[in-house]
């Protein structure tokens, strides 16, 4: 009887075909964040029990664009960059679980399959999208610098419809790049049963966060954000009632697993 | 405490954001199949216990290209065809479980995210790829007809590398479009634990197949198949030792769930 | 001194690298057409002299989606279908030149580079877009048939924005698939000088049309059409004042060059 | 009689739809260059008269990957970055014309339509491709720094086949990023007549180069380069006989037109 190996499917005798190698996963990239307030009831709708609204600023939302380069141990993906580069746009709220505040990604779009696989593992509800964000560059007139007056745009589309667009004008250094995505993540990993009507096959509440983190100076500024409706998306339901701010930061992250908080009914 | 709904993530109060609606799922499409024999030991390597090699012709492999239009109940995806059309290329072997023969998809590439989500549910180990197959058409000189002499090509690429290409020349009507993919599927649904080193969070052997099927006349013909190596793929390891045949068929399929055969150790 | 060959760039000693081989070009495909009336002044704005508005129904516009397979002499692209398949959405008006009525494509989006190259040759003002149209299929519940009640959708996006979407419900056989695109095309081929401020390097009014044509039964039906604005597009300026009808037809076409009508000032 | 405006097609009353606005065009980006020697006869084959081989090092070739952000006057594309970002891979040789040495791009692939349009204007023989290059980043373990030991990969694919891949390991600062692409460009702008068999409609030898240039410190290092054959490509015919070196540099460029050197027979 053979044994198949691999961190993810497809699993084979060698494990080489796995859509994503085992963690730790390494990331280097740029984050553009817009934080705003929506009706807390809209956030509450996205929090399955036992999660509840965060006590402070419960309607705060972060929409984050990220332009990543990533790899696993050994870093061979870096020399075949089609396998290491991806962009994502994700929407984060906060919630409370057993008296502790967590961040939680409620919507996310990425542009590569290996990023989808990592998201399945980490509990990010990923879809494919087309994500673009202005890139800073030190030379020429076709790029902002990361500094006062730096002007950045970011867009998200999926299924041939634009879903979100933002503009951020940097103003000053900031102690952080926002607060909504600053906690450990509380995510559900969930998969229906293959048998119609049966209880879910997987139903976990898990937590994870960065194993290591380093970053450059965060910058804060003024932000505009537009969200657009679409037949299969509810992002625009998190209406932008009040902009909190816009942020830009370059970071390096290591992710290396998380913790099972509890299992739901199976 | 709120309840989130939806057949798949992201789950919301309405369920409208789910990457894929609940089954039944409806498919209309064309299948181009090349069947061949490889070393049965190469097939055995891809069969985790308790699956074993099929008793008859254990080294038989089918590489199948499919050009699908698909929808869920109500069919609204059909009027927004970016949400209903996708192509795939998948590799099927056979295996034995408790004395019964099953088909099993060991590798598969698709070009849309909703197809990836369905695959996670059905146990297909999907990656993204770029899939093309010649389309028959009744008019003009830029398409074959489905009939004697009809010449079809098909290609698969992923991560900017070509992985497979085939040519099939139709010769005669055939009672079937091959035998390798003709059984219920025996698939594993598998996801690692969020906690490094822990037992898998999901480890199921499931079976499923078409709930309904209709099809046109199958055609058989001569086939050529080339498989190319790539750093993260092992398809070329299933070497083409002897071509069995090539096939073309138009089909309509309904899929509506499956059966849990057994759970592996969690 | 060497000679470079090839119908198009890049030109080499063999001509093999040319982005598109020399005509004749062969096409097999499906056309979904929505015809409507807009303000004739909006059409007139798109007709450079000496072209003038067509005498009859001068505000008539056709938006046509096409799902093509195409090849050149020998047809080798058909076996490498990534090189033969493309989709397009194009907008056609009519105009008058020297007392004769011509069709004229004013906007067009395609999804392959070889189609862009052909358009440069033929005077179609092509951009890249993402084009989708419902595909008819004889089996299953995920496709309409070409016949009464057949329901087809079509969409166009570019630069991550949806630009147009249509729905057509077929009602009855029709003697034609509309009248707006039924004349020889009158197109400009135009390229600025490399020297700023100098007269254009290329400035031709040319005509071309199908060298051969065959087609199936055209079907007519009811149509809905929505056009959306975008920063770099003016399609929505051709407002839909009155729908004329929707059409579906499968066709085979050969294109093999055209005629220089006149040169503009160089 | 109406007038249509716009630097490029489609031309309209406002000019807003033009696939690319008028120059000047601004670029900020990163260049990874691999220079090597091939058989000069292979270079000569790609030089139409009156161009001849460069006198010194006539077999020198540069393969250059570029990751660009670009815009026109006003820079509005920078806030909608899907309209400003693109990548390209291009192959440059040198040639002699009237006693002066020029650089000449013989093959080039880009991933956006506005880049194709610029290339038509500038005489670059552009095709669409999928281009990737490792991106430097100051944080984390998933990116090299621009400095000694920095390891960069780059790949090119088109029509679902990999055409080229390179690895460069930076060793030391360098006075330049190579010499092959250091001259004004001598390019042909060429378009066949719409009338089969007639003389070309456009046949120009033009020259252009950067109107302004700024750049960071260039770095040189060791390089590997592999070229792969494909049915419609001849890049691999420029065989890699001897690697000269690899380079990395960040630059800012302005392009603002060129000069007509001579017209060929029309």
PDB file of C-alpha atoms in Angstrom, chain C:
ATOM      1  CA  UNK C   1      22.703  43.179 -47.157  1.00  0.00           C
ATOM      2  CA  UNK C   2      20.078  40.916 -45.689  1.00  0.00           C
ATOM      3  CA  UNK C   3      16.399  40.844 -46.464  1.00  0.00           C
ATOM      4  CA  UNK C   4      13.821  40.370 -43.766  1.00  0.00           C
ATOM      5  CA  UNK C   5      10.517  38.701 -44.495  1.00  0.00           C
ATOM      6  CA  UNK C   6       7.146  38.304 -42.901  1.00  0.00           C
ATOM      7  CA  UNK C   7       3.677  39.714 -43.324  1.00  0.00           C
ATOM      8  CA  UNK C   8       3.923  41.565 -40.017  1.00  0.00           C
ATOM      9  CA  UNK C   9       6.551  42.412 -37.438  1.00  0.00           C
ATOM     10  CA  UNK C  10       8.834  41.052 -36.108  1.00  0.00           C
ATOM     11  CA  UNK C  11      10.308  40.433 -39.557  1.00  0.00           C
ATOM     12  CA  UNK C  12      13.155  37.932 -39.894  1.00  0.00           C
ATOM     13  CA  UNK C  13      15.088  35.993 -42.512  1.00  0.00           C
ATOM     14  CA  UNK C  14      12.398  33.300 -42.553  1.00  0.00           C
ATOM     15  CA  UNK C  15       9.259  35.298 -41.731  1.00  0.00           C
ATOM     16  CA  UNK C  16       8.307  32.645 -39.190  1.00  0.00           C
ATOM     17  CA  UNK C  17       8.190  35.102 -36.273  1.00  0.00           C
ATOM     18  CA  UNK C  18       5.574  37.385 -37.845  1.00  0.00           C
ATOM     19  CA  UNK C  19       2.798  38.081 -35.355  1.00  0.00           C
ATOM     20  CA  UNK C  20       0.306  37.032 -38.008  1.00  0.00           C
ATOM     21  CA  UNK C  21       0.835  35.154 -41.283  1.00  0.00           C
ATOM     22  CA  UNK C  22      -0.290  36.646 -44.603  1.00  0.00           C
ATOM     23  CA  UNK C  23      -3.949  36.423 -45.615  1.00  0.00           C
ATOM     24  CA  UNK C  24      -6.165  34.703 -46.528  1.00  0.00           C
ATOM     25  CA  UNK C  25      -7.421  34.370 -42.974  1.00  0.00           C
ATOM     26  CA  UNK C  26     -10.140  31.841 -42.183  1.00  0.00           C
ATOM     27  CA  UNK C  27     -12.728  32.219 -39.431  1.00  0.00           C
ATOM     28  CA  UNK C  28     -15.367  29.934 -37.936  1.00  0.00           C
ATOM     29  CA  UNK C  29     -17.475  31.360 -35.175  1.00  0.00           C
ATOM     30  CA  UNK C  30     -20.640  32.587 -33.557  1.00  0.00           C
ATOM     31  CA  UNK C  31     -21.991  36.136 -33.655  1.00  0.00           C
ATOM     32  CA  UNK C  32     -24.355  37.694 -31.139  1.00  0.00           C
ATOM     33  CA  UNK C  33     -25.586  41.081 -32.342  1.00  0.00           C
ATOM     34  CA  UNK C  34     -27.648  43.812 -30.700  1.00  0.00           C
ATOM     35  CA  UNK C  35     -28.775  46.649 -32.941  1.00  0.00           C
ATOM     36  CA  UNK C  36     -30.140  49.931 -31.648  1.00  0.00           C
ATOM     37  CA  UNK C  37     -30.599  53.591 -32.513  1.00  0.00           C
ATOM     38  CA  UNK C  38     -28.646  56.433 -30.981  1.00  0.00           C
ATOM     39  CA  UNK C  39     -28.570  60.154 -31.746  1.00  0.00           C
ATOM     40  CA  UNK C  40     -27.170  60.413 -35.302  1.00  0.00           C
ATOM     41  CA  UNK C  41     -25.039  63.360 -34.169  1.00  0.00           C
ATOM     42  CA  UNK C  42     -23.129  60.909 -31.952  1.00  0.00           C
ATOM     43  CA  UNK C  43     -22.429  58.743 -34.987  1.00  0.00           C
ATOM     44  CA  UNK C  44     -21.440  61.723 -37.099  1.00  0.00           C
ATOM     45  CA  UNK C  45     -18.793  62.669 -34.546  1.00  0.00           C
ATOM     46  CA  UNK C  46     -17.003  59.387 -35.265  1.00  0.00           C
ATOM     47  CA  UNK C  47     -16.901  59.830 -39.042  1.00  0.00           C
ATOM     48  CA  UNK C  48     -13.840  61.697 -40.236  1.00  0.00           C
ATOM     49  CA  UNK C  49     -14.174  63.402 -43.603  1.00  0.00           C
ATOM     50  CA  UNK C  50     -14.903  62.519 -46.334  1.00  0.00           C
ATOM     51  CA  UNK C  51     -17.247  60.053 -44.668  1.00  0.00           C
ATOM     52  CA  UNK C  52     -20.773  61.270 -43.918  1.00  0.00           C
ATOM     53  CA  UNK C  53     -23.813  59.822 -42.202  1.00  0.00           C
ATOM     54  CA  UNK C  54     -25.670  57.051 -44.005  1.00  0.00           C
ATOM     55  CA  UNK C  55     -28.838  58.337 -45.582  1.00  0.00           C
ATOM     56  CA  UNK C  56     -31.225  55.829 -44.053  1.00  0.00           C
ATOM     57  CA  UNK C  57     -31.402  55.208 -40.335  1.00  0.00           C
ATOM     58  CA  UNK C  58     -28.187  57.150 -39.702  1.00  0.00           C
ATOM     59  CA  UNK C  59     -28.266  56.568 -35.942  1.00  0.00           C
ATOM     60  CA  UNK C  60     -28.279  52.772 -36.197  1.00  0.00           C
ATOM     61  CA  UNK C  61     -25.552  51.012 -34.214  1.00  0.00           C
ATOM     62  CA  UNK C  62     -24.633  47.329 -33.928  1.00  0.00           C
ATOM     63  CA  UNK C  63     -22.784  45.916 -30.937  1.00  0.00           C
ATOM     64  CA  UNK C  64     -21.477  42.512 -31.965  1.00  0.00           C
ATOM     65  CA  UNK C  65     -19.911  39.823 -29.815  1.00  0.00           C
ATOM     66  CA  UNK C  66     -17.960  37.138 -31.663  1.00  0.00           C
ATOM     67  CA  UNK C  67     -16.418  33.884 -30.461  1.00  0.00           C
ATOM     68  CA  UNK C  68     -13.912  32.938 -33.170  1.00  0.00           C
ATOM     69  CA  UNK C  69     -11.608  30.198 -34.174  1.00  0.00           C
ATOM     70  CA  UNK C  70      -9.299  31.383 -36.929  1.00  0.00           C
ATOM     71  CA  UNK C  71      -6.302  30.306 -38.947  1.00  0.00           C
ATOM     72  CA  UNK C  72      -4.198  31.096 -41.951  1.00  0.00           C
ATOM     73  CA  UNK C  73      -3.381  28.930 -44.975  1.00  0.00           C
ATOM     74  CA  UNK C  74      -2.494  25.415 -43.886  1.00  0.00           C
ATOM     75  CA  UNK C  75      -4.393  25.779 -40.643  1.00  0.00           C
ATOM     76  CA  UNK C  76      -1.609  24.799 -38.282  1.00  0.00           C
ATOM     77  CA  UNK C  77      -2.945  27.223 -35.661  1.00  0.00           C
ATOM     78  CA  UNK C  78      -5.982  24.954 -35.277  1.00  0.00           C
ATOM     79  CA  UNK C  79      -3.875  22.270 -33.579  1.00  0.00           C
ATOM     80  CA  UNK C  80      -2.382  24.789 -31.132  1.00  0.00           C
ATOM     81  CA  UNK C  81      -5.678  26.464 -30.310  1.00  0.00           C
ATOM     82  CA  UNK C  82      -4.173  29.132 -28.036  1.00  0.00           C
ATOM     83  CA  UNK C  83      -3.035  30.572 -31.381  1.00  0.00           C
ATOM     84  CA  UNK C  84      -6.394  30.260 -33.144  1.00  0.00           C
ATOM     85  CA  UNK C  85      -9.142  31.126 -30.652  1.00  0.00           C
ATOM     86  CA  UNK C  86     -10.164  34.616 -29.631  1.00  0.00           C
ATOM     87  CA  UNK C  87     -13.214  36.589 -28.722  1.00  0.00           C
ATOM     88  CA  UNK C  88     -14.118  40.129 -29.666  1.00  0.00           C
ATOM     89  CA  UNK C  89     -16.773  42.759 -29.092  1.00  0.00           C
ATOM     90  CA  UNK C  90     -17.094  45.468 -31.679  1.00  0.00           C
ATOM     91  CA  UNK C  91     -19.305  48.427 -32.406  1.00  0.00           C
ATOM     92  CA  UNK C  92     -20.387  49.162 -35.947  1.00  0.00           C
ATOM     93  CA  UNK C  93     -22.117  52.155 -37.513  1.00  0.00           C
ATOM     94  CA  UNK C  94     -22.817  52.954 -41.141  1.00  0.00           C
ATOM     95  CA  UNK C  95     -21.559  55.815 -43.248  1.00  0.00           C
ATOM     96  CA  UNK C  96     -21.620  57.108 -46.772  1.00  0.00           C
ATOM     97  CA  UNK C  97     -18.646  57.596 -49.100  1.00  0.00           C
ATOM     98  CA  UNK C  98     -19.000  58.693 -52.694  1.00  0.00           C
ATOM     99  CA  UNK C  99     -22.661  57.795 -52.680  1.00  0.00           C
ATOM    100  CA  UNK C 100     -22.186  54.276 -51.381  1.00  0.00           C
ATOM    101  CA  UNK C 101     -23.082  52.976 -47.943  1.00  0.00           C
ATOM    102  CA  UNK C 102     -20.336  51.374 -45.859  1.00  0.00           C
ATOM    103  CA  UNK C 103     -20.199  49.764 -42.450  1.00  0.00           C
ATOM    104  CA  UNK C 104     -17.534  51.098 -40.091  1.00  0.00           C
ATOM    105  CA  UNK C 105     -16.168  49.693 -36.851  1.00  0.00           C
ATOM    106  CA  UNK C 106     -15.705  52.552 -34.394  1.00  0.00           C
ATOM    107  CA  UNK C 107     -14.677  50.593 -31.267  1.00  0.00           C
ATOM    108  CA  UNK C 108     -13.426  47.052 -30.838  1.00  0.00           C
ATOM    109  CA  UNK C 109     -11.920  44.906 -28.113  1.00  0.00           C
ATOM    110  CA  UNK C 110     -10.209  41.541 -28.611  1.00  0.00           C
ATOM    111  CA  UNK C 111      -8.358  39.141 -26.304  1.00  0.00           C
ATOM    112  CA  UNK C 112      -5.323  38.022 -28.334  1.00  0.00           C
ATOM    113  CA  UNK C 113      -2.340  39.773 -29.890  1.00  0.00           C
ATOM    114  CA  UNK C 114      -2.673  38.173 -33.321  1.00  0.00           C
ATOM    115  CA  UNK C 115      -6.167  39.675 -33.493  1.00  0.00           C
ATOM    116  CA  UNK C 116      -4.717  43.095 -32.687  1.00  0.00           C
ATOM    117  CA  UNK C 117      -2.234  42.689 -35.538  1.00  0.00           C
ATOM    118  CA  UNK C 118      -4.954  41.735 -37.999  1.00  0.00           C
ATOM    119  CA  UNK C 119      -6.914  44.764 -36.848  1.00  0.00           C
ATOM    120  CA  UNK C 120      -4.003  47.090 -37.517  1.00  0.00           C
ATOM    121  CA  UNK C 121      -3.908  45.762 -41.024  1.00  0.00           C
ATOM    122  CA  UNK C 122      -7.666  45.963 -41.548  1.00  0.00           C
ATOM    123  CA  UNK C 123      -8.173  49.319 -39.847  1.00  0.00           C
ATOM    124  CA  UNK C 124     -10.057  48.030 -36.800  1.00  0.00           C
ATOM    125  CA  UNK C 125      -9.166  50.249 -33.782  1.00  0.00           C
ATOM    126  CA  UNK C 126      -8.496  47.337 -31.442  1.00  0.00           C
ATOM    127  CA  UNK C 127      -7.856  47.332 -27.734  1.00  0.00           C
ATOM    128  CA  UNK C 128      -7.538  44.381 -25.408  1.00  0.00           C
ATOM    129  CA  UNK C 129     -10.621  43.411 -23.470  1.00  0.00           C
ATOM    130  CA  UNK C 130     -12.244  40.542 -21.656  1.00  0.00           C
ATOM    131  CA  UNK C 131     -15.146  39.275 -23.744  1.00  0.00           C
ATOM    132  CA  UNK C 132     -17.643  36.577 -22.855  1.00  0.00           C
ATOM    133  CA  UNK C 133     -20.769  35.270 -24.551  1.00  0.00           C
ATOM    134  CA  UNK C 134     -23.077  32.400 -23.705  1.00  0.00           C
ATOM    135  CA  UNK C 135     -22.277  29.388 -25.850  1.00  0.00           C
ATOM    136  CA  UNK C 136     -25.031  27.228 -27.317  1.00  0.00           C
ATOM    137  CA  UNK C 137     -24.661  23.479 -26.810  1.00  0.00           C
ATOM    138  CA  UNK C 138     -26.825  20.519 -27.818  1.00  0.00           C
ATOM    139  CA  UNK C 139     -26.698  18.708 -24.459  1.00  0.00           C
ATOM    140  CA  UNK C 140     -27.344  19.425 -20.821  1.00  0.00           C
ATOM    141  CA  UNK C 141     -29.010  22.208 -18.909  1.00  0.00           C
ATOM    142  CA  UNK C 142     -26.090  24.648 -18.870  1.00  0.00           C
ATOM    143  CA  UNK C 143     -26.512  26.007 -22.386  1.00  0.00           C
ATOM    144  CA  UNK C 144     -29.213  27.355 -24.653  1.00  0.00           C
ATOM    145  CA  UNK C 145     -29.992  25.803 -28.016  1.00  0.00           C
ATOM    146  CA  UNK C 146     -29.999  28.052 -31.097  1.00  0.00           C
ATOM    147  CA  UNK C 147     -33.759  28.254 -31.436  1.00  0.00           C
ATOM    148  CA  UNK C 148     -36.927  29.798 -30.079  1.00  0.00           C
ATOM    149  CA  UNK C 149     -36.490  30.700 -26.415  1.00  0.00           C
ATOM    150  CA  UNK C 150     -32.700  30.440 -26.522  1.00  0.00           C
ATOM    151  CA  UNK C 151     -31.350  32.902 -23.972  1.00  0.00           C
ATOM    152  CA  UNK C 152     -27.845  34.356 -24.454  1.00  0.00           C
ATOM    153  CA  UNK C 153     -25.789  36.798 -22.397  1.00  0.00           C
ATOM    154  CA  UNK C 154     -22.703  38.710 -23.447  1.00  0.00           C
ATOM    155  CA  UNK C 155     -20.308  40.976 -21.591  1.00  0.00           C
ATOM    156  CA  UNK C 156     -17.338  43.221 -22.289  1.00  0.00           C
ATOM    157  CA  UNK C 157     -14.746  44.542 -19.844  1.00  0.00           C
ATOM    158  CA  UNK C 158     -11.453  46.372 -20.267  1.00  0.00           C
ATOM    159  CA  UNK C 159      -8.960  47.696 -17.739  1.00  0.00           C
ATOM    160  CA  UNK C 160     -10.897  45.926 -14.979  1.00  0.00           C
ATOM    161  CA  UNK C 161     -14.172  47.728 -15.683  1.00  0.00           C
ATOM    162  CA  UNK C 162     -17.309  46.320 -17.250  1.00  0.00           C
ATOM    163  CA  UNK C 163     -18.132  48.320 -20.385  1.00  0.00           C
ATOM    164  CA  UNK C 164     -21.148  46.545 -21.862  1.00  0.00           C
ATOM    165  CA  UNK C 165     -23.553  43.711 -21.232  1.00  0.00           C
ATOM    166  CA  UNK C 166     -26.402  42.320 -23.265  1.00  0.00           C
ATOM    167  CA  UNK C 167     -29.107  39.690 -23.050  1.00  0.00           C
ATOM    168  CA  UNK C 168     -30.812  38.293 -26.165  1.00  0.00           C
ATOM    169  CA  UNK C 169     -33.803  35.932 -26.159  1.00  0.00           C
ATOM    170  CA  UNK C 170     -34.265  34.284 -29.560  1.00  0.00           C
ATOM    171  CA  UNK C 171     -37.785  34.311 -30.983  1.00  0.00           C
ATOM    172  CA  UNK C 172     -37.785  33.252 -34.617  1.00  0.00           C
ATOM    173  CA  UNK C 173     -35.699  32.586 -37.690  1.00  0.00           C
ATOM    174  CA  UNK C 174     -34.653  35.759 -39.438  1.00  0.00           C
ATOM    175  CA  UNK C 175     -33.519  36.480 -42.989  1.00  0.00           C
ATOM    176  CA  UNK C 176     -30.451  38.250 -41.597  1.00  0.00           C
ATOM    177  CA  UNK C 177     -28.532  38.911 -38.402  1.00  0.00           C
ATOM    178  CA  UNK C 178     -29.082  42.662 -38.637  1.00  0.00           C
ATOM    179  CA  UNK C 179     -28.306  45.272 -41.258  1.00  0.00           C
ATOM    180  CA  UNK C 180     -25.723  47.616 -39.735  1.00  0.00           C
ATOM    181  CA  UNK C 181     -22.725  45.357 -40.331  1.00  0.00           C
ATOM    182  CA  UNK C 182     -23.921  44.264 -43.759  1.00  0.00           C
ATOM    183  CA  UNK C 183     -21.875  46.531 -46.000  1.00  0.00           C
ATOM    184  CA  UNK C 184     -18.206  46.630 -46.988  1.00  0.00           C
ATOM    185  CA  UNK C 185     -16.175  48.232 -44.206  1.00  0.00           C
ATOM    186  CA  UNK C 186     -14.782  51.747 -44.615  1.00  0.00           C
ATOM    187  CA  UNK C 187     -11.863  52.053 -42.205  1.00  0.00           C
ATOM    188  CA  UNK C 188      -9.000  54.420 -41.598  1.00  0.00           C
ATOM    189  CA  UNK C 189      -5.481  53.138 -41.161  1.00  0.00           C
ATOM    190  CA  UNK C 190      -3.647  55.827 -39.285  1.00  0.00           C
ATOM    191  CA  UNK C 191      -0.319  56.153 -37.478  1.00  0.00           C
ATOM    192  CA  UNK C 192       1.299  59.339 -36.185  1.00  0.00           C
ATOM    193  CA  UNK C 193       4.723  60.441 -37.338  1.00  0.00           C
ATOM    194  CA  UNK C 194       7.641  59.524 -35.120  1.00  0.00           C
ATOM    195  CA  UNK C 195       8.446  63.255 -35.231  1.00  0.00           C
ATOM    196  CA  UNK C 196       6.268  65.286 -32.850  1.00  0.00           C
ATOM    197  CA  UNK C 197       4.017  67.710 -34.672  1.00  0.00           C
ATOM    198  CA  UNK C 198       4.657  66.279 -38.134  1.00  0.00           C
ATOM    199  CA  UNK C 199       1.878  65.013 -40.374  1.00  0.00           C
ATOM    200  CA  UNK C 200       0.761  61.409 -39.838  1.00  0.00           C
ATOM    201  CA  UNK C 201       3.006  58.697 -41.239  1.00  0.00           C
ATOM    202  CA  UNK C 202       0.040  56.629 -42.402  1.00  0.00           C
ATOM    203  CA  UNK C 203      -3.364  58.017 -43.253  1.00  0.00           C
ATOM    204  CA  UNK C 204      -5.471  55.829 -45.462  1.00  0.00           C
ATOM    205  CA  UNK C 205      -9.136  55.257 -46.055  1.00  0.00           C
ATOM    206  CA  UNK C 206      -9.492  51.646 -47.048  1.00  0.00           C
ATOM    207  CA  UNK C 207     -12.307  49.241 -47.714  1.00  0.00           C
ATOM    208  CA  UNK C 208     -12.535  45.531 -47.175  1.00  0.00           C
ATOM    209  CA  UNK C 209     -15.015  42.780 -46.596  1.00  0.00           C
ATOM    210  CA  UNK C 210     -15.372  39.029 -46.582  1.00  0.00           C
ATOM    211  CA  UNK C 211     -13.876  37.247 -49.573  1.00  0.00           C
ATOM    212  CA  UNK C 212     -16.129  34.268 -48.865  1.00  0.00           C
ATOM    213  CA  UNK C 213     -18.996  33.789 -46.447  1.00  0.00           C
ATOM    214  CA  UNK C 214     -21.265  30.977 -45.360  1.00  0.00           C
ATOM    215  CA  UNK C 215     -23.621  30.896 -42.468  1.00  0.00           C
ATOM    216  CA  UNK C 216     -26.347  29.000 -40.682  1.00  0.00           C
ATOM    217  CA  UNK C 217     -29.885  30.144 -40.105  1.00  0.00           C
ATOM    218  CA  UNK C 218     -29.964  33.556 -38.420  1.00  0.00           C
ATOM    219  CA  UNK C 219     -32.287  33.942 -35.450  1.00  0.00           C
ATOM    220  CA  UNK C 220     -33.825  37.170 -34.201  1.00  0.00           C
ATOM    221  CA  UNK C 221     -35.146  38.032 -30.781  1.00  0.00           C
ATOM    222  CA  UNK C 222     -35.586  40.557 -28.028  1.00  0.00           C
ATOM    223  CA  UNK C 223     -32.536  42.291 -26.649  1.00  0.00           C
ATOM    224  CA  UNK C 224     -31.383  44.318 -23.685  1.00  0.00           C
ATOM    225  CA  UNK C 225     -28.148  46.293 -23.801  1.00  0.00           C
ATOM    226  CA  UNK C 226     -26.357  48.284 -21.111  1.00  0.00           C
ATOM    227  CA  UNK C 227     -23.299  50.448 -21.740  1.00  0.00           C
ATOM    228  CA  UNK C 228     -21.099  51.707 -18.896  1.00  0.00           C
ATOM    229  CA  UNK C 229     -18.787  54.702 -18.802  1.00  0.00           C
ATOM    230  CA  UNK C 230     -15.045  54.509 -18.193  1.00  0.00           C
ATOM    231  CA  UNK C 231     -12.260  57.096 -18.112  1.00  0.00           C
ATOM    232  CA  UNK C 232     -10.698  56.043 -21.399  1.00  0.00           C
ATOM    233  CA  UNK C 233     -13.781  54.822 -23.259  1.00  0.00           C
ATOM    234  CA  UNK C 234     -16.592  56.607 -25.086  1.00  0.00           C
ATOM    235  CA  UNK C 235     -18.766  53.640 -25.973  1.00  0.00           C
ATOM    236  CA  UNK C 236     -21.412  54.740 -23.461  1.00  0.00           C
ATOM    237  CA  UNK C 237     -21.664  58.025 -25.358  1.00  0.00           C
ATOM    238  CA  UNK C 238     -23.484  56.105 -28.096  1.00  0.00           C
ATOM    239  CA  UNK C 239     -26.559  56.051 -25.856  1.00  0.00           C
ATOM    240  CA  UNK C 240     -29.124  53.330 -26.400  1.00  0.00           C
ATOM    241  CA  UNK C 241     -32.197  55.288 -27.408  1.00  0.00           C
ATOM    242  CA  UNK C 242     -34.203  52.473 -29.011  1.00  0.00           C
ATOM    243  CA  UNK C 243     -33.434  48.778 -29.343  1.00  0.00           C
ATOM    244  CA  UNK C 244     -33.903  47.451 -32.873  1.00  0.00           C
ATOM    245  CA  UNK C 245     -33.314  43.777 -32.138  1.00  0.00           C
ATOM    246  CA  UNK C 246     -31.006  40.973 -31.143  1.00  0.00           C
ATOM    247  CA  UNK C 247     -29.582  38.268 -33.404  1.00  0.00           C
ATOM    248  CA  UNK C 248     -27.565  35.051 -33.276  1.00  0.00           C
ATOM    249  CA  UNK C 249     -25.812  33.345 -36.157  1.00  0.00           C
ATOM    250  CA  UNK C 250     -23.029  30.865 -36.784  1.00  0.00           C
ATOM    251  CA  UNK C 251     -20.791  31.776 -39.693  1.00  0.00           C
ATOM    252  CA  UNK C 252     -17.673  30.901 -41.671  1.00  0.00           C
ATOM    253  CA  UNK C 253     -15.689  33.725 -43.231  1.00  0.00           C
ATOM    254  CA  UNK C 254     -12.607  34.192 -45.381  1.00  0.00           C
ATOM    255  CA  UNK C 255     -10.809  37.541 -45.410  1.00  0.00           C
ATOM    256  CA  UNK C 256      -8.271  38.245 -48.084  1.00  0.00           C
ATOM    257  CA  UNK C 257      -7.353  41.896 -48.368  1.00  0.00           C
ATOM    258  CA  UNK C 258      -9.111  45.063 -49.365  1.00  0.00           C
ATOM    259  CA  UNK C 259      -8.864  48.201 -51.421  1.00  0.00           C
ATOM    260  CA  UNK C 260      -7.243  51.553 -50.830  1.00  0.00           C
ATOM    261  CA  UNK C 261      -9.993  54.141 -51.270  1.00  0.00           C
ATOM    262  CA  UNK C 262      -7.855  57.219 -50.781  1.00  0.00           C
ATOM    263  CA  UNK C 263      -4.864  58.570 -48.927  1.00  0.00           C
ATOM    264  CA  UNK C 264      -5.272  61.478 -46.568  1.00  0.00           C
ATOM    265  CA  UNK C 265      -2.703  64.210 -46.140  1.00  0.00           C
ATOM    266  CA  UNK C 266       0.650  62.811 -44.967  1.00  0.00           C
TER     267      UNK C 266
END
